[in-house]
Short mmCIF file of C-alpha atoms in Angstrom, two decimals:
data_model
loop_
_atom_site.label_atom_id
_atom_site.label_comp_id
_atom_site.label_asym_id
_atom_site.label_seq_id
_atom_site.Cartn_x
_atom_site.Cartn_y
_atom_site.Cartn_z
CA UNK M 1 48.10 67.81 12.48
CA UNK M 2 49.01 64.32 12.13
CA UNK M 3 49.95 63.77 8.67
CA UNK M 4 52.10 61.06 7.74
CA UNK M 5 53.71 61.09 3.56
CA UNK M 6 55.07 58.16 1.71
CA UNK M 7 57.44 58.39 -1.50
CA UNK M 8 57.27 57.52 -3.73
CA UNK M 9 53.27 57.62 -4.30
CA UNK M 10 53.87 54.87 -7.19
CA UNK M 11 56.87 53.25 -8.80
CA UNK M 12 57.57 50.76 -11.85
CA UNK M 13 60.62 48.99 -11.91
CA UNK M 14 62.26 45.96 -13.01
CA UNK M 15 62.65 42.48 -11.91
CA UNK M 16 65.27 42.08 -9.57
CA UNK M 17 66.21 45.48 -8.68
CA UNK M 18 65.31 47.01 -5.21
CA UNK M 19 62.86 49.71 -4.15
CA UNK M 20 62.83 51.87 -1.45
CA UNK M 21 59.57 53.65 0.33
CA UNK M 22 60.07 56.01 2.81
CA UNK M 23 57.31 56.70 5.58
CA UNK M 24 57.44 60.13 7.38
CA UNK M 25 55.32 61.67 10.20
CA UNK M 26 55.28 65.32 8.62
CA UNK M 27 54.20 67.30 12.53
CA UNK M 28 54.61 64.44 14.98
CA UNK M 29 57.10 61.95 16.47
CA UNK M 30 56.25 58.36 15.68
CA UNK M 31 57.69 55.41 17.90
CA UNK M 32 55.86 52.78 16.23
CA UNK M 33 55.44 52.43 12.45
CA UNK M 34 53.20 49.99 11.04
CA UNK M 35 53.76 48.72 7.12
CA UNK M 36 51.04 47.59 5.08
CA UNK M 37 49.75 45.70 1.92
CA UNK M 38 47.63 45.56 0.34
CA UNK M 39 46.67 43.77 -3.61
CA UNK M 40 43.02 45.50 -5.66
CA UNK M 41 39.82 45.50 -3.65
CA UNK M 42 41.21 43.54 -0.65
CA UNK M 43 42.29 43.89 3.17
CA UNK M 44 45.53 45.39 4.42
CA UNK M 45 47.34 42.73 5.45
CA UNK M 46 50.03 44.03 8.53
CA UNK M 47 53.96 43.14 7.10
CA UNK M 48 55.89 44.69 10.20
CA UNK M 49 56.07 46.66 12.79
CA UNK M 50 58.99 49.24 13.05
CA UNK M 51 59.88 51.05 16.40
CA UNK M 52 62.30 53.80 16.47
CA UNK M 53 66.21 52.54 17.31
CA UNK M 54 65.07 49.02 17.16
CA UNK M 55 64.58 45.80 14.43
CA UNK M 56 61.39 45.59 13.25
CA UNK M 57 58.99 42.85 14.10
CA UNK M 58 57.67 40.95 10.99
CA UNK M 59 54.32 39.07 10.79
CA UNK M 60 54.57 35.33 10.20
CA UNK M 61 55.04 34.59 6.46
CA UNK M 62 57.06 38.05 5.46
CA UNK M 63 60.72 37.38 4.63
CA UNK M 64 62.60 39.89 6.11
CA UNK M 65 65.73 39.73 3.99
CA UNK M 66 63.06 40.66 0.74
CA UNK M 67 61.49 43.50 2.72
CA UNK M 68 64.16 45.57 4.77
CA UNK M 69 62.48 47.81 7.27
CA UNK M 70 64.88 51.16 8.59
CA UNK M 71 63.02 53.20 11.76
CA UNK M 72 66.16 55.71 11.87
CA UNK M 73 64.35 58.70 13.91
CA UNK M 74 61.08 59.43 15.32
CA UNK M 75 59.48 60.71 12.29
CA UNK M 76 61.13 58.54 9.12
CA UNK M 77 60.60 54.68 8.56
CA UNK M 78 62.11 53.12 5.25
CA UNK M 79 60.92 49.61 3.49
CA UNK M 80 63.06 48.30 0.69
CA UNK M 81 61.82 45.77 -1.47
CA UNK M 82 65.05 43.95 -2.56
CA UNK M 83 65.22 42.00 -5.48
CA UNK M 84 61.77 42.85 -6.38
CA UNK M 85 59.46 40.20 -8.46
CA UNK M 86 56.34 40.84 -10.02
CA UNK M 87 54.40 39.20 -7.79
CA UNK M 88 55.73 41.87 -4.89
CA UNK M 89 53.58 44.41 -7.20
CA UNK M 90 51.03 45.72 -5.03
CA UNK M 91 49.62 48.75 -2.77
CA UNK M 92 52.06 49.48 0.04
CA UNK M 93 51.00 51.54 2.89
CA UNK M 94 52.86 52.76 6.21
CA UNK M 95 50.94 54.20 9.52
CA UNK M 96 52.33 56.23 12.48
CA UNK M 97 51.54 56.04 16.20
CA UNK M 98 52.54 58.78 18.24
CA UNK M 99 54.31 58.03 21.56
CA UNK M 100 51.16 58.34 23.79
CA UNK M 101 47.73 57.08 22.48
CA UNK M 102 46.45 54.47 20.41
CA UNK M 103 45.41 55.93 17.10
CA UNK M 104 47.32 55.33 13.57
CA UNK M 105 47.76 57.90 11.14
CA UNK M 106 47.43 56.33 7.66
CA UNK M 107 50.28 57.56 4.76
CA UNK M 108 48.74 57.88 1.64
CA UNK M 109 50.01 54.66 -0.24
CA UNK M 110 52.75 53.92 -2.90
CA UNK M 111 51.62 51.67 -5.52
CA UNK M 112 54.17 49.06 -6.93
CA UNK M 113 54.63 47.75 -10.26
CA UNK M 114 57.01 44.86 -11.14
CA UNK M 115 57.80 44.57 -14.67
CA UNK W 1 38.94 59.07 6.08
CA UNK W 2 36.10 57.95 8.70
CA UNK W 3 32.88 57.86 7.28
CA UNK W 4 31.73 54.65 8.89
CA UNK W 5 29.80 54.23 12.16
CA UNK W 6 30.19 51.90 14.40
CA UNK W 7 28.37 50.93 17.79
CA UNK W 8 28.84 50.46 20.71
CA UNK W 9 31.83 52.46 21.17
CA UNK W 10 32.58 50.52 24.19
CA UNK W 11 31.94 47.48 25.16
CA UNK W 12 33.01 45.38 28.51
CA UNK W 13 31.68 41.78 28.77
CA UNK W 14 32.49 38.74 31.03
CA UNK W 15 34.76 35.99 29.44
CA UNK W 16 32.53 33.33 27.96
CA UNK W 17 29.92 35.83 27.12
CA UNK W 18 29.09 36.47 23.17
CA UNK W 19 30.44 40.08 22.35
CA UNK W 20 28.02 41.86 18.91
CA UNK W 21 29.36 44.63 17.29
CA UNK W 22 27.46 46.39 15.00
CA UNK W 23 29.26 48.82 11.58
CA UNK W 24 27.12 51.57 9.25
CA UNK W 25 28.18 52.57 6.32
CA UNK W 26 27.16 55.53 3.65
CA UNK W 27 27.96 54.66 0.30
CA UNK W 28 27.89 51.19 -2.18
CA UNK W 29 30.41 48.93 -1.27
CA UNK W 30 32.33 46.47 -2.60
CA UNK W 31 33.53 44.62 0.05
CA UNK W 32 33.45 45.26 4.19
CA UNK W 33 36.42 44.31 6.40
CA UNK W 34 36.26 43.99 9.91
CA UNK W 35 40.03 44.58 11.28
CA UNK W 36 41.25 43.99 15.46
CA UNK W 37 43.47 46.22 17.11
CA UNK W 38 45.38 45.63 20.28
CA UNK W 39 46.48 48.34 22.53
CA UNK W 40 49.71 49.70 20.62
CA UNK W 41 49.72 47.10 17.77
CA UNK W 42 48.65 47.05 13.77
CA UNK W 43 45.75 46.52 12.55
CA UNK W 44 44.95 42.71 12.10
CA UNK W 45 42.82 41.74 9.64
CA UNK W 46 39.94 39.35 11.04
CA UNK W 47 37.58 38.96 7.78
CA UNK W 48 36.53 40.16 4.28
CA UNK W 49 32.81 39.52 3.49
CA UNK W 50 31.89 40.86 0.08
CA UNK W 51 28.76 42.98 -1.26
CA UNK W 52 26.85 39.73 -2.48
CA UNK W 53 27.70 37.69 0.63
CA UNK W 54 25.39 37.89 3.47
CA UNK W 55 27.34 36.07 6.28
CA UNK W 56 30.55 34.66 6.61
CA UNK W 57 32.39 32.48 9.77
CA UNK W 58 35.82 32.17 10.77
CA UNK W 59 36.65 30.69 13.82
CA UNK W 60 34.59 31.93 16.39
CA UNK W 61 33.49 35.10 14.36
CA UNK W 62 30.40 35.83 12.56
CA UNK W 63 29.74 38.97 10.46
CA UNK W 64 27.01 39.31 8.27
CA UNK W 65 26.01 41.86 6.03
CA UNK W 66 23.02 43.34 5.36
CA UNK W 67 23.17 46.28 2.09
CA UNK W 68 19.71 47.26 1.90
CA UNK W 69 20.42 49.17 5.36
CA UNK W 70 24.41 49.11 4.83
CA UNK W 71 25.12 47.63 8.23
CA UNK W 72 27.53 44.56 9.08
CA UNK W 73 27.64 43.03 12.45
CA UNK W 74 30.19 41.35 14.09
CA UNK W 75 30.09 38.81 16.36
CA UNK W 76 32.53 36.89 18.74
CA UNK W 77 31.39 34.01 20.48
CA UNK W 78 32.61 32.36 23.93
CA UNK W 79 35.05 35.85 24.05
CA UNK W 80 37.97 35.22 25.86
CA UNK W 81 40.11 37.99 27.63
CA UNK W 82 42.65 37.36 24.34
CA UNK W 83 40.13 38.99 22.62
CA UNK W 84 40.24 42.46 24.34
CA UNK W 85 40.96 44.87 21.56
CA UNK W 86 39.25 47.42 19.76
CA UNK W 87 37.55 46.08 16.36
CA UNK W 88 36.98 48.47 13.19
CA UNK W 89 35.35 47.60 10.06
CA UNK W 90 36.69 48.97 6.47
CA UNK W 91 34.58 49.63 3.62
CA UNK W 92 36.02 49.49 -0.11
CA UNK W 93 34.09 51.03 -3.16
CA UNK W 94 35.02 51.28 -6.58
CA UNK W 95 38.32 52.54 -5.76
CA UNK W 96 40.75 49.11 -5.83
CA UNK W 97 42.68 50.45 -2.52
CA UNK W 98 40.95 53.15 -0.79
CA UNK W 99 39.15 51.94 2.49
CA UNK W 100 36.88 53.50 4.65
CA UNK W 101 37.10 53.72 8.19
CA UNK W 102 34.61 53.42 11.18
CA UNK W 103 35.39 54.53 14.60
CA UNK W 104 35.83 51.45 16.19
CA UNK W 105 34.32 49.60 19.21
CA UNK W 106 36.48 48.83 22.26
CA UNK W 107 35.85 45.69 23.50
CA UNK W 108 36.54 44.95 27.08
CA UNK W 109 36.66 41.10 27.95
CA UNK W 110 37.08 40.91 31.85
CA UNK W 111 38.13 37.77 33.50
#
């Protein structure tokens, strides 16, 4: 149990158009979704955290008109990347925390290319 | 998945006290990451020390590394009830994204 998908696993797109990654907790309900990113061979730096049927909370220095979070039920978060830049290119990665408990259930990654 | 160790599980300290947490690891790294959690939060990162680094400081944390016996350390000085949390570290290898997990230590600061 406790698996937790992203899609897409990896996208290329162009400058300026907008990408969305979708987050899903595949057996469990999730009230708090975590996003992630992460560039080659460093740390996971926390962008937001999403709660179900409320805004998301963004860490100081993310814009949050360039990445649009969507918690819409207990088991589906959405990031967009709007407008998307090269330098947005990078490893993004969602987690999933179940109502009770403390433990986050890594998704597997989608890895973004900005041409 | 979790192939790191870490130790103590648990730890409770007074405020003021120094607070050493200790991380084993299997395989080469790359880099080691040491990460805080508060109860119902993200992960934070804290610090990135890499293979040919021994120790690095930031703020009132000190992590060293030693690879001959793949073990990092982490340690937070004059802890302050703020810092109540539980603490994992992160290995990456030759994959660019992929980390490792420990367990984690729960650190108790009481007041």
């Amino acid at each position: 149990g406790a698996v937790v998908s992203q899609h897409p696993s990896w996208v290329i797109c162009k400058s300026g158009t907008s990408v969305k990654i979708e987050c899903r907790s595949l057996d469990f309900q999730a009230t708090t979704m975590f996003w992630y990113r992460q560039f080659p061979k460093q740390s996971l730096m926390l962008m937001a955290t999403s709660n179900e049927g409320s805004k998301a909370t963004y860490e100081q220095g993310v814009e949050k008109d360039k990445f649009l979070i969507n918690h819409a039920s207990l088991t589906l978060s959405t990031l967009t990347v709007t407008s998307a830049h090269p330098e947005d290119s990078s490893f993004y990665i969602c987690s999933a925390r179940r109502s009770l408990g403390n433990e986050q259930f890594f998704g597997p990654g989608t890895r973004l290319t900005v041409l | 998945s979790q192939q790191g160790e870490e130790d103590p599980q648990a730890l409770s300290i007074q405020e003021g006290e120094n607070a050493t947490m200790n991380c084993s690891y299997k395989t080469s790294i790359n880099n080691l990451q040491w990460y805080r959690q508060n109860s119902g939060r993200g992960l934070v990162h804290l610090i990135l020390i890499r293979s040919n680094e021994r120790e690095k400081h930031s703020g009132r944390l000190r992590v060293t590394l030693d690879t001959s016996k793949k073990s990092s350390s982490l340690l937070i000085t004059a802890s302050r009830a703020a810092d109540t949390a539980s603490y994992f570290c992160a290995t990456n290898g030759d994959s660019n994204y992929q980390l490792i997990w420990g367990a984690g230590t729960k650190l108790i600061i009481k007041p």
